[in-house]
Short mmCIF file of C-alpha atoms and ligand atoms in Angstrom, two decimals:
data_model
loop_
_atom_site.label_atom_id
_atom_site.label_comp_id
_atom_site.label_asym_id
_atom_site.label_seq_id
_atom_site.Cartn_x
_atom_site.Cartn_y
_atom_site.Cartn_z
CA MET A 1 2.49 23.56 -20.90
CA LEU A 2 2.75 24.34 -17.05
CA ASP A 3 2.31 28.12 -17.88
CA LEU A 4 1.84 30.14 -14.69
CA THR A 5 1.13 33.44 -16.54
CA GLY A 6 -1.39 35.57 -14.54
CA LYS A 7 -0.98 33.63 -11.46
CA VAL A 8 0.40 34.82 -8.08
CA ALA A 9 2.00 32.47 -5.95
CA PHE A 10 2.79 32.93 -2.30
CA VAL A 11 5.93 30.66 -1.23
CA ALA A 12 6.71 30.21 2.43
CA GLY A 13 10.02 28.97 2.98
CA ALA A 14 11.60 30.54 -0.25
CA GLY A 15 15.03 30.78 0.95
CA SER A 16 17.66 27.93 1.25
CA VAL A 17 19.33 27.18 4.24
CA ALA A 18 23.08 28.02 2.75
CA ASP A 19 24.02 28.77 -0.91
CA GLY A 20 22.58 26.29 -3.56
CA TRP A 21 19.13 25.32 -4.24
CA GLY A 22 16.62 24.32 -1.50
CA ASN A 23 13.12 23.00 -2.55
CA GLY A 24 11.53 26.43 -1.81
CA LYS A 25 13.99 28.31 -3.68
CA SER A 26 14.05 26.53 -6.77
CA THR A 27 10.13 26.28 -6.71
CA ALA A 28 9.92 30.11 -6.14
CA VAL A 29 12.35 30.41 -9.01
CA LEU A 30 10.68 27.82 -11.33
CA MET A 31 7.39 29.43 -10.57
CA ALA A 32 8.87 32.92 -11.88
CA ARG A 33 10.46 31.17 -15.10
CA GLN A 34 7.01 29.90 -15.86
CA GLY A 35 5.34 33.39 -15.76
CA ALA A 36 4.00 33.56 -12.27
CA LYS A 37 4.33 36.84 -9.86
CA VAL A 38 6.20 35.18 -6.97
CA PHE A 39 5.84 36.53 -3.27
CA GLY A 40 8.18 34.70 -1.13
CA VAL A 41 8.70 34.86 2.98
CA ASP A 42 11.19 32.99 5.05
CA ILE A 43 12.20 33.59 8.61
CA ASN A 44 15.84 34.11 7.43
CA PRO A 45 16.66 37.30 5.66
CA VAL A 46 19.84 36.14 4.47
CA ALA A 47 18.12 32.85 2.84
CA LEU A 48 15.56 35.05 1.32
CA ALA A 49 18.33 37.61 0.04
CA GLY A 50 19.90 34.37 -1.81
CA THR A 51 16.63 33.80 -3.70
CA THR A 52 16.27 37.33 -4.43
CA GLU A 53 19.75 37.55 -5.92
CA VAL A 54 19.03 34.77 -8.57
CA MET A 55 15.58 36.37 -9.35
CA GLU A 56 17.20 39.55 -10.09
CA LYS A 57 20.20 37.68 -11.83
CA GLU A 58 17.46 35.90 -14.11
CA GLY A 59 15.33 39.01 -14.48
CA HIS A 60 12.01 38.34 -13.20
CA PRO A 61 10.60 41.64 -12.59
CA HIS A 62 7.53 40.37 -10.48
CA TRP A 63 9.22 39.04 -7.33
CA ALA A 64 8.60 40.42 -3.84
CA ALA A 65 10.15 39.21 -0.55
CA GLN A 66 9.23 39.54 2.97
CA THR A 67 10.72 38.37 6.12
CA CYS A 68 8.19 36.45 8.10
CA ASP A 69 8.13 33.66 10.83
CA MET A 70 5.26 31.54 9.37
CA THR A 71 4.52 30.01 13.16
CA SER A 72 3.10 33.17 13.91
CA SER A 73 -0.34 33.99 12.60
CA GLU A 74 0.11 37.78 12.90
CA GLN A 75 3.19 37.51 10.84
CA VAL A 76 1.48 35.55 8.29
CA LYS A 77 -1.52 37.36 7.97
CA ALA A 78 0.84 40.70 7.57
CA ALA A 79 2.68 38.77 4.70
CA VAL A 80 -0.75 37.74 3.06
CA ASP A 81 -1.87 41.23 3.00
CA ALA A 82 1.38 42.71 1.76
CA CYS A 83 1.21 40.09 -0.83
CA LEU A 84 -2.37 41.27 -1.88
CA ALA A 85 -1.43 44.78 -1.76
CA LYS A 86 1.58 44.13 -4.12
CA PHE A 87 0.10 41.69 -6.60
CA GLY A 88 -3.80 41.86 -5.81
CA ARG A 89 -4.65 38.17 -5.29
CA ILE A 90 -3.02 34.66 -4.52
CA ASP A 91 -3.65 31.88 -6.66
CA ILE A 92 -0.96 29.51 -5.45
CA LEU A 93 -0.02 28.75 -2.13
CA VAL A 94 3.34 26.52 -1.42
CA ASN A 95 4.00 25.30 2.27
CA ASN A 96 7.61 24.44 2.05
CA ILE A 97 8.78 24.84 5.69
CA GLY A 98 10.10 21.82 7.34
CA GLY A 99 12.97 20.29 8.88
CA SER A 100 13.94 17.31 11.28
CA VAL A 101 15.45 16.65 14.55
CA PRO A 102 16.31 13.33 15.40
CA GLY A 103 14.99 11.53 18.45
CA ASP A 104 12.49 9.00 20.05
CA PRO A 105 9.68 9.89 22.65
CA VAL A 106 12.15 9.53 25.39
CA SER A 107 15.34 11.29 23.96
CA LEU A 108 13.26 14.23 22.58
CA THR A 109 12.41 16.96 24.93
CA GLU A 110 8.97 18.28 24.99
CA GLU A 111 10.40 21.78 23.58
CA ALA A 112 11.56 19.73 20.66
CA TRP A 113 8.46 17.91 19.96
CA ASP A 114 6.54 21.05 20.08
CA ALA A 115 8.96 23.08 17.87
CA GLN A 116 8.80 20.04 15.22
CA PHE A 117 4.95 20.32 14.89
CA ASP A 118 4.98 24.23 14.89
CA MET A 119 7.77 24.19 12.03
CA ASN A 120 6.40 21.06 9.98
CA LEU A 121 2.77 21.27 10.55
CA LYS A 122 1.52 24.56 11.98
CA THR A 123 3.12 26.77 9.19
CA ALA A 124 1.23 24.99 6.70
CA PHE A 125 -2.02 25.35 8.83
CA LEU A 126 -1.30 29.22 9.30
CA GLY A 127 -0.61 29.61 5.65
CA CYS A 128 -3.88 27.92 4.69
CA LYS A 129 -5.90 29.76 7.49
CA HIS A 130 -5.04 33.25 5.96
CA VAL A 131 -4.88 32.24 2.16
CA LEU A 132 -8.04 30.02 1.88
CA PRO A 133 -10.38 33.03 2.58
CA VAL A 134 -8.54 34.91 0.03
CA MET A 135 -8.94 32.07 -2.56
CA GLU A 136 -12.36 31.63 -1.94
CA ARG A 137 -13.41 35.30 -2.45
CA GLN A 138 -11.36 35.05 -5.59
CA PHE A 139 -13.49 31.98 -6.65
CA GLU A 140 -16.78 33.81 -5.82
CA THR A 141 -15.52 36.94 -7.82
CA ASP A 142 -14.00 35.42 -10.71
CA GLY A 143 -14.42 31.76 -10.72
CA ARG A 144 -10.54 31.27 -10.12
CA GLY A 145 -10.06 29.75 -6.71
CA GLY A 146 -6.58 28.58 -6.15
CA ALA A 147 -4.26 25.73 -5.62
CA ILE A 148 -2.27 24.71 -2.60
CA VAL A 149 0.75 22.12 -2.24
CA ASN A 150 2.10 21.32 0.94
CA ILE A 151 5.70 19.65 1.51
CA SER A 152 5.85 16.33 3.14
CA SER A 153 8.57 13.74 3.43
CA ILE A 154 8.86 10.20 2.95
CA ALA A 155 9.80 9.92 6.92
CA HIS A 156 5.94 9.92 7.47
CA MET A 157 6.13 6.43 6.13
CA SER A 158 9.35 5.20 7.02
CA HIS A 159 10.59 4.17 10.47
CA GLN A 160 14.20 5.45 9.71
CA VAL A 161 15.01 7.72 6.81
CA GLY A 162 19.23 7.62 6.40
CA GLY A 163 19.56 5.54 9.55
CA ARG A 164 17.99 8.37 11.64
CA VAL A 165 14.87 7.78 13.97
CA MET A 166 12.78 11.05 14.04
CA VAL A 167 9.30 10.38 15.37
CA ALA A 168 8.38 14.16 15.70
CA TYR A 169 9.26 14.87 12.25
CA ALA A 170 7.67 11.82 10.91
CA THR A 171 4.54 12.23 13.05
CA ALA A 172 4.49 15.95 12.05
CA LYS A 173 4.72 15.19 8.30
CA ALA A 174 1.97 12.28 8.45
CA GLY A 175 -0.21 15.03 10.15
CA LEU A 176 0.45 17.18 7.30
CA MET A 177 -0.73 14.61 4.65
CA ALA A 178 -3.95 14.19 6.72
CA PHE A 179 -4.53 18.05 6.79
CA SER A 180 -3.73 18.19 3.17
CA ARG A 181 -6.43 15.65 2.27
CA SER A 182 -9.06 16.88 5.17
CA THR A 183 -8.53 20.65 3.83
CA ALA A 184 -9.02 19.45 0.16
CA ILE A 185 -12.27 18.09 0.71
CA ALA A 186 -13.57 20.90 2.97
CA TYR A 187 -12.74 23.47 -0.01
CA VAL A 188 -13.36 21.03 -2.97
CA LYS A 189 -16.41 23.05 -3.96
CA LYS A 190 -14.78 26.33 -3.43
CA GLY A 191 -12.51 26.16 -6.58
CA ILE A 192 -9.49 25.49 -4.52
CA ARG A 193 -7.16 22.31 -4.91
CA VAL A 194 -4.73 20.91 -2.17
CA ASN A 195 -2.22 18.47 -2.81
CA THR A 196 1.27 17.27 -1.32
CA VAL A 197 4.74 16.62 -2.64
CA VAL A 198 6.13 13.74 -0.78
CA VAL A 199 10.09 14.41 -0.83
CA GLY A 200 12.44 11.61 -0.60
CA MET A 201 16.21 12.40 -0.09
CA ILE A 202 17.08 15.28 -2.04
CA HIS A 203 20.50 16.78 -2.15
CA THR A 204 19.74 20.24 -0.95
CA PRO A 205 22.16 22.24 0.79
CA LEU A 206 20.59 21.36 4.14
CA VAL A 207 22.31 17.87 3.47
CA GLU A 208 25.77 19.65 4.14
CA HIS A 209 24.77 22.31 6.07
CA ARG A 210 22.65 20.65 8.84
CA LEU A 211 22.48 16.94 8.45
CA ALA A 212 26.29 16.25 8.36
CA LYS A 213 26.75 17.99 11.55
CA GLN A 214 23.87 16.47 13.11
CA LEU A 215 24.90 13.02 12.45
CA GLY A 216 28.84 13.73 13.26
CA VAL A 217 29.94 12.32 9.83
CA SER A 218 31.81 14.18 6.97
CA GLU A 219 29.55 15.66 4.21
CA GLN A 220 31.42 13.00 1.58
CA GLU A 221 30.43 10.21 3.79
CA LEU A 222 26.68 11.47 4.14
CA VAL A 223 26.30 11.92 0.41
CA ALA A 224 27.70 8.69 -0.56
CA LYS A 225 25.38 6.80 2.39
CA ARG A 226 22.19 8.66 1.06
CA ASN A 227 23.09 8.02 -2.56
CA ALA A 228 23.45 4.33 -1.79
CA LEU A 229 20.21 3.88 -0.16
CA ILE A 230 18.41 5.22 -3.35
CA PRO A 231 17.22 2.57 -6.31
CA MET A 232 18.44 5.44 -8.67
CA GLY A 233 21.65 5.55 -7.07
CA ARG A 234 21.57 9.28 -6.31
CA MET A 235 19.85 11.83 -4.38
CA GLY A 236 17.33 13.78 -6.10
CA GLN A 237 17.70 17.49 -6.78
CA ALA A 238 15.70 20.45 -5.67
CA PHE A 239 14.13 21.02 -8.87
CA ASP A 240 12.77 17.52 -9.01
CA VAL A 241 10.74 18.48 -6.36
CA ALA A 242 9.99 22.04 -7.57
CA ASN A 243 8.93 20.72 -11.07
CA ALA A 244 6.09 18.22 -9.18
CA VAL A 245 5.01 21.28 -7.23
CA VAL A 246 4.77 23.47 -10.34
CA TYR A 247 2.63 20.60 -12.17
CA LEU A 248 0.14 20.49 -9.13
CA ALA A 249 -0.17 24.20 -8.93
CA SER A 250 -0.72 24.45 -12.74
CA ASP A 251 -4.11 24.37 -14.65
CA GLU A 252 -2.86 21.14 -16.12
CA ALA A 253 -3.52 19.49 -12.69
CA SER A 254 -7.05 20.96 -12.52
CA TYR A 255 -8.61 17.54 -11.75
CA VAL A 256 -6.22 16.83 -9.51
CA THR A 257 -6.96 17.31 -5.64
CA ALA A 258 -6.63 15.61 -2.10
CA THR A 259 -3.63 13.64 -3.36
CA GLN A 260 0.16 13.31 -3.55
CA ILE A 261 3.19 12.76 -5.66
CA VAL A 262 6.10 10.87 -4.36
CA VAL A 263 9.27 12.25 -5.66
CA ASP A 264 11.94 9.69 -4.10
CA GLY A 265 13.76 7.83 -6.92
CA GLY A 266 11.98 4.63 -5.87
CA VAL A 267 13.00 4.56 -2.06
CA THR A 268 9.78 3.97 -0.77
CA ALA A 269 8.67 1.20 -2.90
CA ALA A 270 11.96 -0.50 -2.78
CA ARG A 271 11.56 -0.86 0.88
N1 LIG B 301 16.23 18.01 1.53
C1 LIG B 301 15.46 16.74 1.74
O1 LIG B 301 16.19 15.90 1.68
C2 LIG B 301 14.16 16.65 2.26
C3 LIG B 301 13.53 15.36 2.42
C4 LIG B 301 12.22 15.51 2.78
C5 LIG B 301 11.55 16.45 2.79
N2 LIG B 301 11.92 17.94 2.59
C6 LIG B 301 11.21 18.88 3.02
O2 LIG B 301 11.43 19.50 2.10
C7 LIG B 301 11.25 21.16 2.58
C8 LIG B 301 12.34 22.02 2.18
O3 LIG B 301 13.53 21.44 2.58
P1 LIG B 301 14.96 22.15 2.27
O4 LIG B 301 15.78 20.80 2.24
O5 LIG B 301 14.64 22.85 0.89
O6 LIG B 301 15.36 22.91 3.43
P2 LIG B 301 15.78 24.75 3.54
O7 LIG B 301 16.21 24.49 5.14
O8 LIG B 301 16.78 24.66 2.96
O9 LIG B 301 14.57 25.38 3.43
C9 LIG B 301 13.48 25.60 4.36
C10 LIG B 301 13.41 27.11 4.47
O10 LIG B 301 12.30 27.49 5.43
C11 LIG B 301 12.76 28.48 6.27
N3 LIG B 301 11.91 28.52 7.60
C12 LIG B 301 12.25 27.67 8.52
N4 LIG B 301 11.43 27.89 9.37
C13 LIG B 301 10.57 28.76 8.95
C14 LIG B 301 9.42 29.68 9.72
N5 LIG B 301 9.11 29.46 10.76
N6 LIG B 301 9.03 30.61 9.01
C15 LIG B 301 9.29 30.96 7.77
N7 LIG B 301 10.42 30.33 7.15
C16 LIG B 301 10.97 29.11 7.85
C17 LIG B 301 14.38 28.28 6.29
O11 LIG B 301 14.90 29.53 6.93
C18 LIG B 301 14.65 27.84 5.04
O12 LIG B 301 14.96 28.72 4.24
C19 LIG B 301 10.90 20.78 4.13
O13 LIG B 301 9.72 20.82 4.22
C20 LIG B 301 11.55 19.50 4.32
O14 LIG B 301 11.20 18.94 5.08
C21 LIG B 301 13.41 18.07 2.28
#
């Protein structure tokens, strides 16, 4: 089940903001455990080095990493070319990059609005722009196209997540859902599937590292508050997200496209 042997995965945002397991890092490692060759990119070389350390410790020989700003078309193209030079093909693209800043239309600066769209939406657009032609060529050559998984958030359908209003993040992640569905249908006859994982409150290092500072609360207070909001009584783990990504990228999901899996411990249904 969920064997990725023979597949090459390009994971964008394969690092983690701090020590521990972010969603992209756990996805990259789980894909390697499932037999894929994995090419990970991240804007932060230190974050990427953390993933390399795990790959080496676990003994995954087919791992390559490259620093890349996924908001730069030039850099994305260079990374895609490097992946092709190293592994010869790309079967899986994971667009994991994202992050939120709080604010409503008045309090958000124009620069912050644009930066949120660049980070949460343009990165996926550029990933697809440069990888779709590769997958399409593969489909024409050997009948094996590819699978793309984009990472959205329950923020796209919630007014507030954890008590924060964040209109730019919510709007960009909603846009990512529409982008995924439209792209899926545009490429459905070309052997390429496109799906989304809609992520709830996950206990990644981002919670302690970034959110607690943004909200001005203690780490323990924030963790307790987020746990209490969830019907299951706890935040998810990064591997809960990675498991869903691996399924959507695998051949077991070969009839699944233009849809999403919500990984949120029941939060959205309980609202
Ligand atoms: N943690 C949560 O509770 C949660 C909830 C909902 C959705 N998500 C989504 O999950 C995804 C990953 O979240 P995470 O918590 O693992 O965060 P993370 O910050 O640990 O991981 C994201 C990685 O993306 C990298 N990155 C940022 N900008 C980049 C760029 N321009 N080019 C290349 N790399 C870049 C960062 O350096 C980081 O290593 C995001 O899309 C986020 O919106 C997370």
